[in-house]
């Protein structure tokens, strides 16, 4: 059974940083693209970024490019999202998802950006 | 960016009803479209991929179809557990984009 467990969310001031983690199990992590998707409170889904197996390709939505960095550690079956220069509008639940086409999702971790 | 225009934004229906939700892409995306179901406080779940292929374990009352840039999710006979919010996602061109969502409520 595929399991994705996110962690690392919390309350941070504007301009601050956080590092989100996603621990994966139940599939061969190193052979899959992995993705991050976020959902602001009461709003719809927004694709944020993805990363190819081996980390050889990374893609971002324009609103986070240059501020967020996606990475992975295949030895630890883990996906990461480094969030820098955070803005109030980055407040959301951040989900990791298996594959480039999001075939399984984790429950998410809440990031709140507020002064 | 490719815009995914999803309609309706909300829908009231009864158990046993047939319902249809539509997403229209602002440009061609082939069949690079998925449908997702999200219940309150839960992670989204993929129902359909490649526009019309049912995800394993998803009931056969769910189906997807495509015609050009118009994509349709149909639930043939609504069950109580189907009341949720539904989203489409295009994964043809970066950035990937979701429709705005359709909230399906009990009439």
Short mmCIF file of C-alpha atoms in Angstrom, two decimals, chain B residues 5-14 16-24 33 35 47 51 61-67 70-78 82-88 101-105:
data_model
loop_
_atom_site.label_atom_id
_atom_site.label_comp_id
_atom_site.label_asym_id
_atom_site.label_seq_id
_atom_site.Cartn_x
_atom_site.Cartn_y
_atom_site.Cartn_z
CA UNK B 5 -12.60 25.95 -17.06
CA UNK B 6 -14.65 23.59 -14.93
CA UNK B 7 -18.44 23.65 -14.72
CA UNK B 8 -20.63 23.79 -12.83
CA UNK B 9 -18.92 25.19 -9.73
CA UNK B 10 -21.59 23.54 -7.58
CA UNK B 11 -24.30 21.00 -8.15
CA UNK B 12 -27.17 19.67 -6.05
CA UNK B 13 -28.31 16.16 -6.81
CA UNK B 14 -30.04 13.18 -5.26
CA UNK B 16 -29.43 7.68 -7.83
CA UNK B 17 -29.09 10.69 -10.13
CA UNK B 18 -26.77 10.78 -13.12
CA UNK B 19 -24.44 13.78 -13.01
CA UNK B 20 -21.94 15.25 -15.41
CA UNK B 21 -19.05 17.62 -14.72
CA UNK B 22 -17.15 19.29 -17.54
CA UNK B 23 -13.66 20.76 -17.95
CA UNK B 24 -12.70 22.76 -21.00
CA UNK B 33 -6.21 14.87 -18.04
CA UNK B 35 -10.15 13.64 -12.41
CA UNK B 47 -10.53 8.61 -10.08
CA UNK B 51 -9.12 11.25 -19.69
CA UNK B 61 -20.26 4.20 -11.98
CA UNK B 62 -17.49 6.77 -12.59
CA UNK B 63 -16.48 7.35 -16.19
CA UNK B 64 -14.54 9.92 -18.18
CA UNK B 65 -14.68 11.02 -21.78
CA UNK B 66 -13.03 13.53 -24.08
CA UNK B 67 -13.99 15.44 -27.18
CA UNK B 70 -13.75 19.27 -23.61
CA UNK B 71 -13.55 16.60 -20.93
CA UNK B 72 -16.39 15.07 -18.97
CA UNK B 73 -16.68 13.16 -15.71
CA UNK B 74 -19.92 11.23 -15.36
CA UNK B 75 -21.30 9.51 -12.30
CA UNK B 76 -24.02 7.18 -13.54
CA UNK B 77 -25.93 6.68 -10.29
CA UNK B 78 -24.94 8.83 -7.34
CA UNK B 82 -19.95 10.46 -3.83
CA UNK B 83 -20.88 13.81 -2.33
CA UNK B 84 -17.56 15.62 -2.47
CA UNK B 85 -15.62 18.18 -4.49
CA UNK B 86 -14.25 17.14 -7.88
CA UNK B 87 -11.29 18.61 -9.77
CA UNK B 88 -9.79 18.08 -13.19
CA UNK B 101 -13.56 22.50 -8.62
CA UNK B 102 -17.18 21.30 -8.54
CA UNK B 103 -18.84 20.87 -5.18
CA UNK B 104 -21.44 18.10 -5.39
CA UNK B 105 -24.05 18.43 -2.67
#
